[in-house]
Coordinates of C-alpha atoms in Angstrom, one line a residue:
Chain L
X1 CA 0.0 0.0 0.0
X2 CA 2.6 2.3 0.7
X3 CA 4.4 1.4 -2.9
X4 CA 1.3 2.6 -4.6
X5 CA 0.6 5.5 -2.1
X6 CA 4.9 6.1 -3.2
X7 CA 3.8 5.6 -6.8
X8 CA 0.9 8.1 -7.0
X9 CA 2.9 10.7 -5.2
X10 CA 5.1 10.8 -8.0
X11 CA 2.7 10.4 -10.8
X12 CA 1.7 13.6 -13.0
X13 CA -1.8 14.3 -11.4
X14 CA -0.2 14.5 -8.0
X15 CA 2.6 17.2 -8.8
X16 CA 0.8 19.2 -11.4
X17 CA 0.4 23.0 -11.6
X18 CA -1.7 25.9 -13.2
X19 CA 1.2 26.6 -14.8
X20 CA 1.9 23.2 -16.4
X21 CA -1.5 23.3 -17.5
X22 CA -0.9 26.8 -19.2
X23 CA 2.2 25.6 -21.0
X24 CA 0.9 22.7 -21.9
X25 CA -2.4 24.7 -23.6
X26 CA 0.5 26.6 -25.3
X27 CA 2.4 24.0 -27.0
X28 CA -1.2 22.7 -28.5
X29 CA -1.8 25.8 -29.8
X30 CA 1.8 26.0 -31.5
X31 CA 1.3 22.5 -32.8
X32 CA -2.7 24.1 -34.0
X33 CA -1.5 26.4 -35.6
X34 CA 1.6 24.6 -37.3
X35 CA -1.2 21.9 -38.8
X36 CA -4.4 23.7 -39.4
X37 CA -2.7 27.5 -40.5
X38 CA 0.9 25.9 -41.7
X39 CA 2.5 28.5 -39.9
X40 CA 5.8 27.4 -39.7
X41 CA 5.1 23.4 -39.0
X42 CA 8.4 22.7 -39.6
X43 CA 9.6 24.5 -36.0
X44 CA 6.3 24.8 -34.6
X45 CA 5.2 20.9 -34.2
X46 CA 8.9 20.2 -32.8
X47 CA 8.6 23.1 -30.5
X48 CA 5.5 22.5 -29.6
X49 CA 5.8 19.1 -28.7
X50 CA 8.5 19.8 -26.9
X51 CA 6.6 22.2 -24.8
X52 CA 4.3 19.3 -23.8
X53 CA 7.3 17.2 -23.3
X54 CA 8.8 19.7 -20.7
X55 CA 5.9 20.3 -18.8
X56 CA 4.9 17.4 -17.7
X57 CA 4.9 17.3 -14.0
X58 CA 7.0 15.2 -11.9
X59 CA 8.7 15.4 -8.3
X60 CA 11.7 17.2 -9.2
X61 CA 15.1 16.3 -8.4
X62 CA 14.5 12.4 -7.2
X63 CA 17.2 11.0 -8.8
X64 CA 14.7 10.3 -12.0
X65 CA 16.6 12.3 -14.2
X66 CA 13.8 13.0 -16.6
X67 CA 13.9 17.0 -16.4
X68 CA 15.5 19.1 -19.2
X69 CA 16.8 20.8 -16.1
X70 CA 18.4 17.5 -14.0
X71 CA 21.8 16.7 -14.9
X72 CA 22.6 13.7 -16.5
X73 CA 19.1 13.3 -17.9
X74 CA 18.8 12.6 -22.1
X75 CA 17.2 16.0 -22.4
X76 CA 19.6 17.5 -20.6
X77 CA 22.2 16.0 -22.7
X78 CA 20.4 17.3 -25.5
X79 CA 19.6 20.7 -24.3
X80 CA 23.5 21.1 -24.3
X81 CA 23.5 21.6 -27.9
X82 CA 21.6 25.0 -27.0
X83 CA 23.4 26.0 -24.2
X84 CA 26.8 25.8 -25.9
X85 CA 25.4 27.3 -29.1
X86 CA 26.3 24.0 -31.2
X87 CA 23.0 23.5 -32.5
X88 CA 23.2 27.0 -34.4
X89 CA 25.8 27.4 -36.4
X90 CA 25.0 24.1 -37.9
X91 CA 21.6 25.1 -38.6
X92 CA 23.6 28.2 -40.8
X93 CA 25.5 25.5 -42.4
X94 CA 22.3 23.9 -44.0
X95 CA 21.2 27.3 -44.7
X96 CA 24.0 28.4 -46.7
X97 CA 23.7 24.7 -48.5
X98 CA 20.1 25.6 -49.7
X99 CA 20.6 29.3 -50.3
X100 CA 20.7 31.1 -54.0
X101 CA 22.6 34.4 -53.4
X102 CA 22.1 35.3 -57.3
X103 CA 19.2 37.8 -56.7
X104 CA 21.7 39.5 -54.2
X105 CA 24.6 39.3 -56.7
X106 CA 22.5 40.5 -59.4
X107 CA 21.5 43.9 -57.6
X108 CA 24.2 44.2 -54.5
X109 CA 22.4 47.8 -52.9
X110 CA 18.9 45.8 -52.0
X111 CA 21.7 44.7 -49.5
X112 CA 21.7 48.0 -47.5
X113 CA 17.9 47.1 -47.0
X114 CA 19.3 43.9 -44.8
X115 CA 21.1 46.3 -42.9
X116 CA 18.5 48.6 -42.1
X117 CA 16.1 45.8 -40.9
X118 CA 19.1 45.4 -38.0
X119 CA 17.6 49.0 -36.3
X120 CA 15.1 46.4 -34.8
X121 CA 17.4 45.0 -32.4
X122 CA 19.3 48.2 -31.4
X123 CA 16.3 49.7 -30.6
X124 CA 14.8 47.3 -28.5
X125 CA 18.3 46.6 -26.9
X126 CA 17.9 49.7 -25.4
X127 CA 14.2 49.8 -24.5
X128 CA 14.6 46.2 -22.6
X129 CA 17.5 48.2 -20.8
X130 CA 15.7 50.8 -20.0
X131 CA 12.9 48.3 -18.7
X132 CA 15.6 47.5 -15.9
X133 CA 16.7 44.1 -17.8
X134 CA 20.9 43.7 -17.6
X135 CA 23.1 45.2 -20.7
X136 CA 23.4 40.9 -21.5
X137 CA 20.3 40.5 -21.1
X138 CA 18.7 43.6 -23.5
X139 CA 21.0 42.4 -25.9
X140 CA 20.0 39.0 -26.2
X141 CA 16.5 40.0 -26.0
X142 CA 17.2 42.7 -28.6
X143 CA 18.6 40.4 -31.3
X144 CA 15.2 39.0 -31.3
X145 CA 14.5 41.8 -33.6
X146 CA 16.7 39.8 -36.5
X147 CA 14.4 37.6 -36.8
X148 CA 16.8 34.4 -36.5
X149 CA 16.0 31.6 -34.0
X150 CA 19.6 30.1 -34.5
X151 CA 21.0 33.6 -33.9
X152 CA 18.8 34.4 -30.8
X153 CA 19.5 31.4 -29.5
X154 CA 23.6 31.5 -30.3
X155 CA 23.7 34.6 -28.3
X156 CA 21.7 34.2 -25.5
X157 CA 23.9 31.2 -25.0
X158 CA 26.3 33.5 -24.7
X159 CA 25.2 36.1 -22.4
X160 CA 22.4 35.2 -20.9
X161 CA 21.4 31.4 -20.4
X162 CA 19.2 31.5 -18.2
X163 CA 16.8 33.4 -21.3
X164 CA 16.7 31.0 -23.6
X165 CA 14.0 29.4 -23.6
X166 CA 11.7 32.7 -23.6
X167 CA 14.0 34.1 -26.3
X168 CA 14.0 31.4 -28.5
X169 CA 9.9 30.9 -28.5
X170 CA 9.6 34.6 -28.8
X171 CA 11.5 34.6 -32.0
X172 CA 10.4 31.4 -33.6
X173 CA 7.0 32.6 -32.6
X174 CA 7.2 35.9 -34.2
X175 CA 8.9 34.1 -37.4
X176 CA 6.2 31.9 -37.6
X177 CA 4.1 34.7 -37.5
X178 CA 5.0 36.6 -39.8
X179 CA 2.1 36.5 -42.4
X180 CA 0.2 38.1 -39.4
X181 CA 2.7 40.6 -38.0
X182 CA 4.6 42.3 -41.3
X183 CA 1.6 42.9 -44.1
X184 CA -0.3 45.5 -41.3
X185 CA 2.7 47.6 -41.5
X186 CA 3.5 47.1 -45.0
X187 CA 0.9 48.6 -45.5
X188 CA 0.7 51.3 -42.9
X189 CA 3.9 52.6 -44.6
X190 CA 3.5 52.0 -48.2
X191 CA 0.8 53.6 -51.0
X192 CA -0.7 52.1 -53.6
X193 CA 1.4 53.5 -56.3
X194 CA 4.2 52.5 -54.0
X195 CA 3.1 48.9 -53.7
X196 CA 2.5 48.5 -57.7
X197 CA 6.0 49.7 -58.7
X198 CA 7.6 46.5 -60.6
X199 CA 11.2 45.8 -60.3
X200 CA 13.8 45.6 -63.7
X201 CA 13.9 41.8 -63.7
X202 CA 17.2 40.7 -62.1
X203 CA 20.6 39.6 -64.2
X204 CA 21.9 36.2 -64.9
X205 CA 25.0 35.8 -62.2
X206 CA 27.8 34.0 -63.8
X207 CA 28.9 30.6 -61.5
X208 CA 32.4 32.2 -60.5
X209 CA 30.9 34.8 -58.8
X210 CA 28.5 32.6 -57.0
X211 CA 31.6 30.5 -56.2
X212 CA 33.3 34.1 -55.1
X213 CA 30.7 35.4 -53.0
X214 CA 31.2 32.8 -49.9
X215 CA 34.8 33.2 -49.8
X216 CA 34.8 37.1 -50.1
X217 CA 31.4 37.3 -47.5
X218 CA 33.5 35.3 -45.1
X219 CA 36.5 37.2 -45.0
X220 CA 35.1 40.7 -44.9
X221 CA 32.4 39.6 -42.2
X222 CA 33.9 38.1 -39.9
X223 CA 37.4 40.5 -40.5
X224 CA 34.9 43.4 -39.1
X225 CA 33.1 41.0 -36.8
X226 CA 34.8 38.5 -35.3
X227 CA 32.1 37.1 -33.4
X228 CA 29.9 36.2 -35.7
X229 CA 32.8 33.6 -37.2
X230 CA 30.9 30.7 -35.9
X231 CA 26.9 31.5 -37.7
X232 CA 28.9 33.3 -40.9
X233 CA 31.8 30.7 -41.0
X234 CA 29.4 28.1 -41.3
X235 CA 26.7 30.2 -43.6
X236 CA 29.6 30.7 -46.0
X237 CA 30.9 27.1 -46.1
X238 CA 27.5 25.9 -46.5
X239 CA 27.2 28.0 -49.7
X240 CA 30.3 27.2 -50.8
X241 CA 29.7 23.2 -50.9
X242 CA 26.4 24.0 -52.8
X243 CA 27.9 26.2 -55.3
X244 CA 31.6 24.7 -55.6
X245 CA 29.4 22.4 -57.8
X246 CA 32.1 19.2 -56.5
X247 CA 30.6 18.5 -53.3
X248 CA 26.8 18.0 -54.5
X249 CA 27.0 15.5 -51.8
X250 CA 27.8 17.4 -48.9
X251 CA 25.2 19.8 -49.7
X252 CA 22.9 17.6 -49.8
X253 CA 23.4 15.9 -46.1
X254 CA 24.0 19.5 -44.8
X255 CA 20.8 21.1 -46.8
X256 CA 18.7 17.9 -45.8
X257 CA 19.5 15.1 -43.3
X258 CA 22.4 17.4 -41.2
X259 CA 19.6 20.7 -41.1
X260 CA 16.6 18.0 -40.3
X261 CA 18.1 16.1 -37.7
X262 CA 19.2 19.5 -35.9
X263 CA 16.1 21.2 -36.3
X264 CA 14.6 18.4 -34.8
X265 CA 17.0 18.2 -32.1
X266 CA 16.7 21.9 -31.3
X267 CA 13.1 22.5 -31.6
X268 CA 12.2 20.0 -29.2
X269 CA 15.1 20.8 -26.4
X270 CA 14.2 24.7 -26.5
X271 CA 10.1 24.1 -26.3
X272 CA 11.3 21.3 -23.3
X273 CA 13.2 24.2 -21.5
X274 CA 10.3 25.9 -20.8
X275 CA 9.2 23.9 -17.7
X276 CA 7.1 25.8 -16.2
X277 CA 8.6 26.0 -12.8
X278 CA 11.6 27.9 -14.4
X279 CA 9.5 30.0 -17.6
X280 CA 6.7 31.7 -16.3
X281 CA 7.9 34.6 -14.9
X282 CA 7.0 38.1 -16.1
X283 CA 10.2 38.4 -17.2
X284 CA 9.2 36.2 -19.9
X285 CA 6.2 37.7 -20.5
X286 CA 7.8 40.9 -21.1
X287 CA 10.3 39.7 -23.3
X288 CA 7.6 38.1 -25.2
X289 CA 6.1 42.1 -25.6
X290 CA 9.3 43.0 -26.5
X291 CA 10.0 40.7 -28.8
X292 CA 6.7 41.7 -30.9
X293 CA 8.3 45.2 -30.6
X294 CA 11.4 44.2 -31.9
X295 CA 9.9 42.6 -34.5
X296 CA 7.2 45.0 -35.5
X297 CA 10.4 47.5 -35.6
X298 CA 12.7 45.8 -37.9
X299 CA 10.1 45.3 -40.2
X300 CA 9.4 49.4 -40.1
X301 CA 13.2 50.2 -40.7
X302 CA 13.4 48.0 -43.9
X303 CA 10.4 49.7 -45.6
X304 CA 10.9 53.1 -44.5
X305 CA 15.2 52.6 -45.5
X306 CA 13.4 51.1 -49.1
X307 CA 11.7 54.7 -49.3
X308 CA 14.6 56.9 -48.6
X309 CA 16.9 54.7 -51.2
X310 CA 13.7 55.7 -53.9
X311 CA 14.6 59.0 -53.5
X312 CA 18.0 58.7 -55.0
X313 CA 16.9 56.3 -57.9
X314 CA 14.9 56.8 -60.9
X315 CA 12.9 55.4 -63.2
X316 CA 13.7 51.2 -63.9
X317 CA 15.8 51.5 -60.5
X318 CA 13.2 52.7 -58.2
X319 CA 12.7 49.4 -55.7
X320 CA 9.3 48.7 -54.5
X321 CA 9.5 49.6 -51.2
X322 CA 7.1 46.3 -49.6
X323 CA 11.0 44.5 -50.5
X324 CA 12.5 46.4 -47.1
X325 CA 10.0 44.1 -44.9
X326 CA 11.7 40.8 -45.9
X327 CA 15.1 42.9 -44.8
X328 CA 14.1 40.8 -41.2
X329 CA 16.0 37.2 -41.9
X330 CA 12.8 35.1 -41.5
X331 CA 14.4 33.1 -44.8
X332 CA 11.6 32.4 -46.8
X333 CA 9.0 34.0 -45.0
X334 CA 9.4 37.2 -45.3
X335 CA 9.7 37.0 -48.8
X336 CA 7.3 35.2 -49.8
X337 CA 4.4 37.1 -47.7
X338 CA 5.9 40.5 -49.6
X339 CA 5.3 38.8 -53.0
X340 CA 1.8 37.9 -51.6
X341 CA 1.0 41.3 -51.0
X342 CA 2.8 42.2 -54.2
X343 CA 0.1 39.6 -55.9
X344 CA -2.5 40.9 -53.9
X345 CA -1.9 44.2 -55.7
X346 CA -1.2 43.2 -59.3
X347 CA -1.3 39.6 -60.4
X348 CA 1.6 40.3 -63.1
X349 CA 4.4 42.0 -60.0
X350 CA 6.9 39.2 -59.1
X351 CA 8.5 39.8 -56.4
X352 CA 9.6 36.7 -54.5
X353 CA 13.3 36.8 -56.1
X354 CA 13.6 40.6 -55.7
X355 CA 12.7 40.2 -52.2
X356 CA 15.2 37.0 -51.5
X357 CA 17.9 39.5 -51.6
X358 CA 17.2 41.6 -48.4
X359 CA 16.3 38.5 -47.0
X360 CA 19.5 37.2 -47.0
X361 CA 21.2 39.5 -46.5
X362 CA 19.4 40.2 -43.5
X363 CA 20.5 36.8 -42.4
X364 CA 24.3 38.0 -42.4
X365 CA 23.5 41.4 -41.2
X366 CA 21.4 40.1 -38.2
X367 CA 24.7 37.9 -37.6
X368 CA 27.1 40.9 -37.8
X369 CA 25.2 42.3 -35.3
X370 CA 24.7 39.3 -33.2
X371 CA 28.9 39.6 -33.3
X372 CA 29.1 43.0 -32.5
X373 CA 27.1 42.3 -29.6
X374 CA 29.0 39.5 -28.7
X375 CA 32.8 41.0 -28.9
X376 CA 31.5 44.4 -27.1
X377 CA 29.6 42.9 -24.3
X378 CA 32.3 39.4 -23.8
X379 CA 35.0 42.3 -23.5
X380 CA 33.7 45.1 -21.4
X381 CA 32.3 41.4 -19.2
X382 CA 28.9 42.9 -17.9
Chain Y
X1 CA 17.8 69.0 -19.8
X2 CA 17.7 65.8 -22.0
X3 CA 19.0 63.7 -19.1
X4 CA 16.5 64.9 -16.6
X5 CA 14.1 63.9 -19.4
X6 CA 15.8 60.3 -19.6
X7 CA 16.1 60.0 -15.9
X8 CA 12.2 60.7 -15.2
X9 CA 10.8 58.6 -18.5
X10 CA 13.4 55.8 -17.1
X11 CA 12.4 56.3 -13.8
X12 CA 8.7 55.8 -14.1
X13 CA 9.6 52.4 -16.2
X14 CA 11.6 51.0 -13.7
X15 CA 8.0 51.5 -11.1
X16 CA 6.1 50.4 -13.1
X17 CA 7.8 47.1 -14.9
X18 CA 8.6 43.8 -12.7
X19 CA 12.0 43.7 -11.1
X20 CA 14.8 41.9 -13.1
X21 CA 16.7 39.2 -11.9
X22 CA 19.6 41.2 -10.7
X23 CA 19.3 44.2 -8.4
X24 CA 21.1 46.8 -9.8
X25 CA 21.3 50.6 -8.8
X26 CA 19.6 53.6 -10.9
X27 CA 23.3 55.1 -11.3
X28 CA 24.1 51.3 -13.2
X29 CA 21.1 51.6 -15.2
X30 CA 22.1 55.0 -16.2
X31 CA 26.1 54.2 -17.1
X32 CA 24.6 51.3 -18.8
X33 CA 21.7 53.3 -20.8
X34 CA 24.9 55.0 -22.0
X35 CA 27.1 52.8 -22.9
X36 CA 24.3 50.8 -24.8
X37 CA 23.8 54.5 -26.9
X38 CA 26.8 54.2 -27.8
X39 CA 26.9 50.9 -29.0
X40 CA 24.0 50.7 -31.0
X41 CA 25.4 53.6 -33.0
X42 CA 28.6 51.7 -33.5
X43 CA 26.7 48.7 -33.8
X44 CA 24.7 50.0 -36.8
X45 CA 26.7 51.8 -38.6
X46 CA 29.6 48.7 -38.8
X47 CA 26.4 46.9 -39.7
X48 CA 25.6 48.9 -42.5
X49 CA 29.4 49.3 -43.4
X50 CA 30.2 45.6 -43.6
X51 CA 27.3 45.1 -46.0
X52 CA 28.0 48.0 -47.7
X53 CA 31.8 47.1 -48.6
X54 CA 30.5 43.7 -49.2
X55 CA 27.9 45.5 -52.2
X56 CA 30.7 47.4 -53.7
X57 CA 33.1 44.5 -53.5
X58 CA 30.3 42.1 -55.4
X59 CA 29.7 45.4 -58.0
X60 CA 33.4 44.9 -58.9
X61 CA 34.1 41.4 -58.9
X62 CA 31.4 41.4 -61.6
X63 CA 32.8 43.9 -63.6
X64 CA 36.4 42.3 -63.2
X65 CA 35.3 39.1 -64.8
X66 CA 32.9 40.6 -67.5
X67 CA 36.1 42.5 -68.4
X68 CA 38.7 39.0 -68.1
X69 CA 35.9 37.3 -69.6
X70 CA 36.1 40.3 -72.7
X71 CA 39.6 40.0 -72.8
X72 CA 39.8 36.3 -72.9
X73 CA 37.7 35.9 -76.1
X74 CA 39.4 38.7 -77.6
X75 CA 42.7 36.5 -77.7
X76 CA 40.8 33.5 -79.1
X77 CA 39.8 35.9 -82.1
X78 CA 35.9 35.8 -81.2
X79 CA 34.3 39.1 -82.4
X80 CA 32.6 41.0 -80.6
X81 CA 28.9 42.0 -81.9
X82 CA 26.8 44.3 -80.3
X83 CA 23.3 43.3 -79.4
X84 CA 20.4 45.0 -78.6
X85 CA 18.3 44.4 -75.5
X86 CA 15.2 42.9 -76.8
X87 CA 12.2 43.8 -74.9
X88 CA 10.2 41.1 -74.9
X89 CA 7.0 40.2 -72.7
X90 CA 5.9 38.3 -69.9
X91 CA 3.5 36.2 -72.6
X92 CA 6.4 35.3 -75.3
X93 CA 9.2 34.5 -72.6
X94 CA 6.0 32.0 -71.3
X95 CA 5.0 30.8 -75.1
X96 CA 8.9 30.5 -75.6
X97 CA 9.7 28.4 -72.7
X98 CA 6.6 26.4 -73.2
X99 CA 7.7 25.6 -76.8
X100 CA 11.4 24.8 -75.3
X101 CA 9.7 22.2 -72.7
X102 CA 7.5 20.3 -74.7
X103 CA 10.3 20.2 -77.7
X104 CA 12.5 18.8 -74.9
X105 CA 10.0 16.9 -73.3
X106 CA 9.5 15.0 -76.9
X107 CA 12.8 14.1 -77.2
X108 CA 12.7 12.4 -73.8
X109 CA 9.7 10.1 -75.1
X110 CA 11.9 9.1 -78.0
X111 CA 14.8 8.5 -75.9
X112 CA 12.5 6.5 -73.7
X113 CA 11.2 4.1 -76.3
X114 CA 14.9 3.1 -77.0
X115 CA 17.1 3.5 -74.9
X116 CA 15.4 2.6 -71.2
X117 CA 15.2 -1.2 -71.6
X118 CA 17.5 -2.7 -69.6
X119 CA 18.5 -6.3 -69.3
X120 CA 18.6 -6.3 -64.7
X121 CA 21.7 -8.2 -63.9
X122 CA 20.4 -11.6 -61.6
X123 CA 23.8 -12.4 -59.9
X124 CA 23.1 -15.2 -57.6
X125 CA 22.4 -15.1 -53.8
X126 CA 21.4 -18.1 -51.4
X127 CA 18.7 -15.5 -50.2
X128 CA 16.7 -16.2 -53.9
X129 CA 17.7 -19.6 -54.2
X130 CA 15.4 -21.8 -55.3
X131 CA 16.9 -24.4 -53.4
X132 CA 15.9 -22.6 -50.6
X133 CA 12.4 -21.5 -51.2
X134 CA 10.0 -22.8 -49.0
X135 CA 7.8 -24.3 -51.7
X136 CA 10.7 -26.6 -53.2
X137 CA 10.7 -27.7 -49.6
X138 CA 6.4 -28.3 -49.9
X139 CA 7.0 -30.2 -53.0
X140 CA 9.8 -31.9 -52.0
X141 CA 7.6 -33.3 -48.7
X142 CA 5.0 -34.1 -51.5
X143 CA 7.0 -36.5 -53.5

């Protein structure tokens, strides 16, 4: 009798909590809305999942190890790919395998718009600061505005740990969200005549410099920022095994199996991690709010940076300014939900490979700026 | 006047925004507030810079090798025409690549027809012996 009296004590029902119940109706509705809206199922079922898998409730720290949080325990073991940042840059690897830079070789200034996207994660760098968070902290919450799980996650390892789970849910959340959160201020900030303007179709980009571009990006990158060398060296190589055109095969595993199994690996560990004992805070709720902000932000900066580079081009060169949104590195997202609207406007405007180049370039611009982050505040050690 | 701005607007959001983790002084905040300033101006603007060196850089690079490229049939003797850019619509580029497909696409049936049978090499393998099959073994117990 007292075995089973034992047994029920540690069973779910007796150690459950309001808040296991919350979490637990928030990693349905990620997986909800990854198979009834598609919004991003490929992160959203494995984080969502993983939500349910971290939360449900047992006695804690009884020598089980089953807690992401109990050393020793496999989803502990796992979780250490996201603590030491390994899952990331291999994740960029199998993004620079699948990634066509041509658009952004064919018309090199839409790359400024990747840049501007990056005021984002300045901005609200400063406002979590001045919401009494820690100079880490802002920052790791700020690069939230880039729009880059891998690269939230890579520097919150970083600086602050003991974030990542809310930062890593608040930016694949808001990149999954995407088709809800950019085309409301697209359009706030665009006119019609604006939105109808039709790009000169972009040039044919020779192999070489496709074969070029990786070696040159890497170099001049990570030259100015160092600390993005892990997420750009890997982006780079990634590219270069795709494009080199003798190592289909490697491209392959790292565009396919290598990127699956880690996505896998990492969406399930970060929607573990947020056990509800150690996640709900209002910390995280605010850096959820901030995130949004971030995000909403970034998205601004690209259009509005689209409108001021109009003023200096004429005629065939003018860029359609909806192209700045996709600045944000939500690789294909973004993109594809500014064609959309471009559709949505004129059935004959194509603008899915015009708006692949801010896109990726926002990718290595959101890195640059996750290094610069990184070198400052791993220097000056606050 | 700006800081007594800062300080008041900061001020009321550290009231009314739960406490973070650590507990650090107002004076903190404020060296903080300013040092993040200044690195989010230095910040962006390296941002923009890398890209933008990276822009001019890829401008070039495809200038330099249309130029080698030039220079490299001029040796061979190749002359150089001049062409026109042909503006040509949405519609014909369609019809055109259309045409291209199904011309290509009917010399893959052809191909198909002659070239695709293909005599499957049987090496042998105790696993599809028919020593081995179970119904040699039926028929054997038979006789």
């Amino acid at each position: 009798m007292e075995g089973i009296m034992h047994f029920m004590e540690l069973s779910g029902f007796a150690n459950v909590t309001w808040g296991h119940l919350i979490m637990i109706m928030v990693g349905l509705i990620f997986i909800y809305l990854a198979i009834t809206k598609d919004y991003e199922p490929l992160l959203l079922v494995p984080i969502g999942f993983g939500i349910l898998i971290g939360n449900i409730p047992f006695m804690e720290n009884m020598g089980m190890q089953i807690g992401i949080y109990e050393d020793g325990s496999v989803m502990n073991m796992l979780y250490y790919g996201v603590l030491k940042g390994l899952y990331p840059p291999l994740i960029f690897l199998g993004i620079g395998a699948m990634t066509d830079f041509s658009t952004l070789l064919s018309n090199p200034r839409l790359m400024l718009l990747g840049a501007a996207a990056q005021i984002g994660i300045f901005l609200t760098f400063m406002t979590a600061l001045a919401l009494g968070f820690t100079l880490n902290q802002a920052a790791s919450i700020g690069i939230i505005g880039g729009a880059d799980g891998p690269t939230a996650i890579f520097l919150s390892s970083r600086l602050a740990p003991e974030l990542i789970g809310a930062i890593a849910i608040a930016a694949y959340s808001y990149m999954a969200l995407v088709p809800v959160i950019q085309p409301p201020i697209i359009k706030l900030l665009t006119s019609k005549e604006e939105r109808l303007i039709k790009m000169k179709p972009p040039r044919a980009v020779s192999k070489t410099e496709k074969m070029i571009f990786p070696i040159v990006g890497l170099l001049l990158t990570t030259f100015i920022s160092p600390g993005a060398l892990p997420l750009l060296g890997m982006l780079f190589f990634g590219n270069l095994l795709k494009e080199s055109g003798v190592t289909k095969r490697l491209a392959d595993t790292a565009s396919k199996q290598l990127i699956d199994i880690v996505t896998i690996l990492l969406g399930v560990t970060v929607g573990a991690s947020t056990q509800a004992t150690t996640f709900l805070t209002p910390q995280s709720v605010l850096i959820f709010g901030l995130g949004a902000v971030s995000f909403m932000v970034a998205t601004a900066g690209g259009v509005l940076f689209a409108k001021f580079m109009n003023l200096f081009l004429k005629g065939d060169d003018k860029i359609n300014p909806m192209i700045g949104a996709a600045g944000v590195s939500a690789v294909p997202d973004s993109a594809r939900v500014v064609h959309q609207l471009g559709q949505n406007e004129d059935k004959t405007n194509y603008l899915l490979m015009h708006a692949m180049a801010p896109n990726v370039s926002g990718v290595i611009g959101s890195a640059v700026a996750a290094g610069i982050l990184l070198s400052y505040l791993m220097k000056v050690g606050w | 006047m700006i800081n007594e701005t800062y300080n008041l607007i900061s001020g009321l959001l550290m009231q009314s925004t739960p406490q973070p983790i650590t507990s650090i002084t107002f004076d903190l905040q404020n060296q903080w507030m300013d040092e993040a300033f200044g690195m989010s101006i230095v910040g962006m603007l390296v941002v923009f810079v890398a890209l933008i060196i990276l822009a001019v850089i890829i401008f070039n690079i495809s200038k330099v090798l249309a130029y080698m490229q030039k220079k490299r049939l001029k040796t061979q003797g190749v002359v150089e025409t001049e062409t026109k850019d042909i503006a040509v619509s949405g519609e014909i580029n369609a019809a055109i690549a259309m045409a291209l497909s199904l011309y290509f696409g009917e010399i893959h049936d052809d191909e198909a027809v002659v070239l695709t049978i293909k005599r499957a090499p049987r090496p042998y393998s105790p696993w599809s012996s028919k020593i081995f099959s179970l119904r040699d073994i039926y028929n054997n117990y038979r006789i």
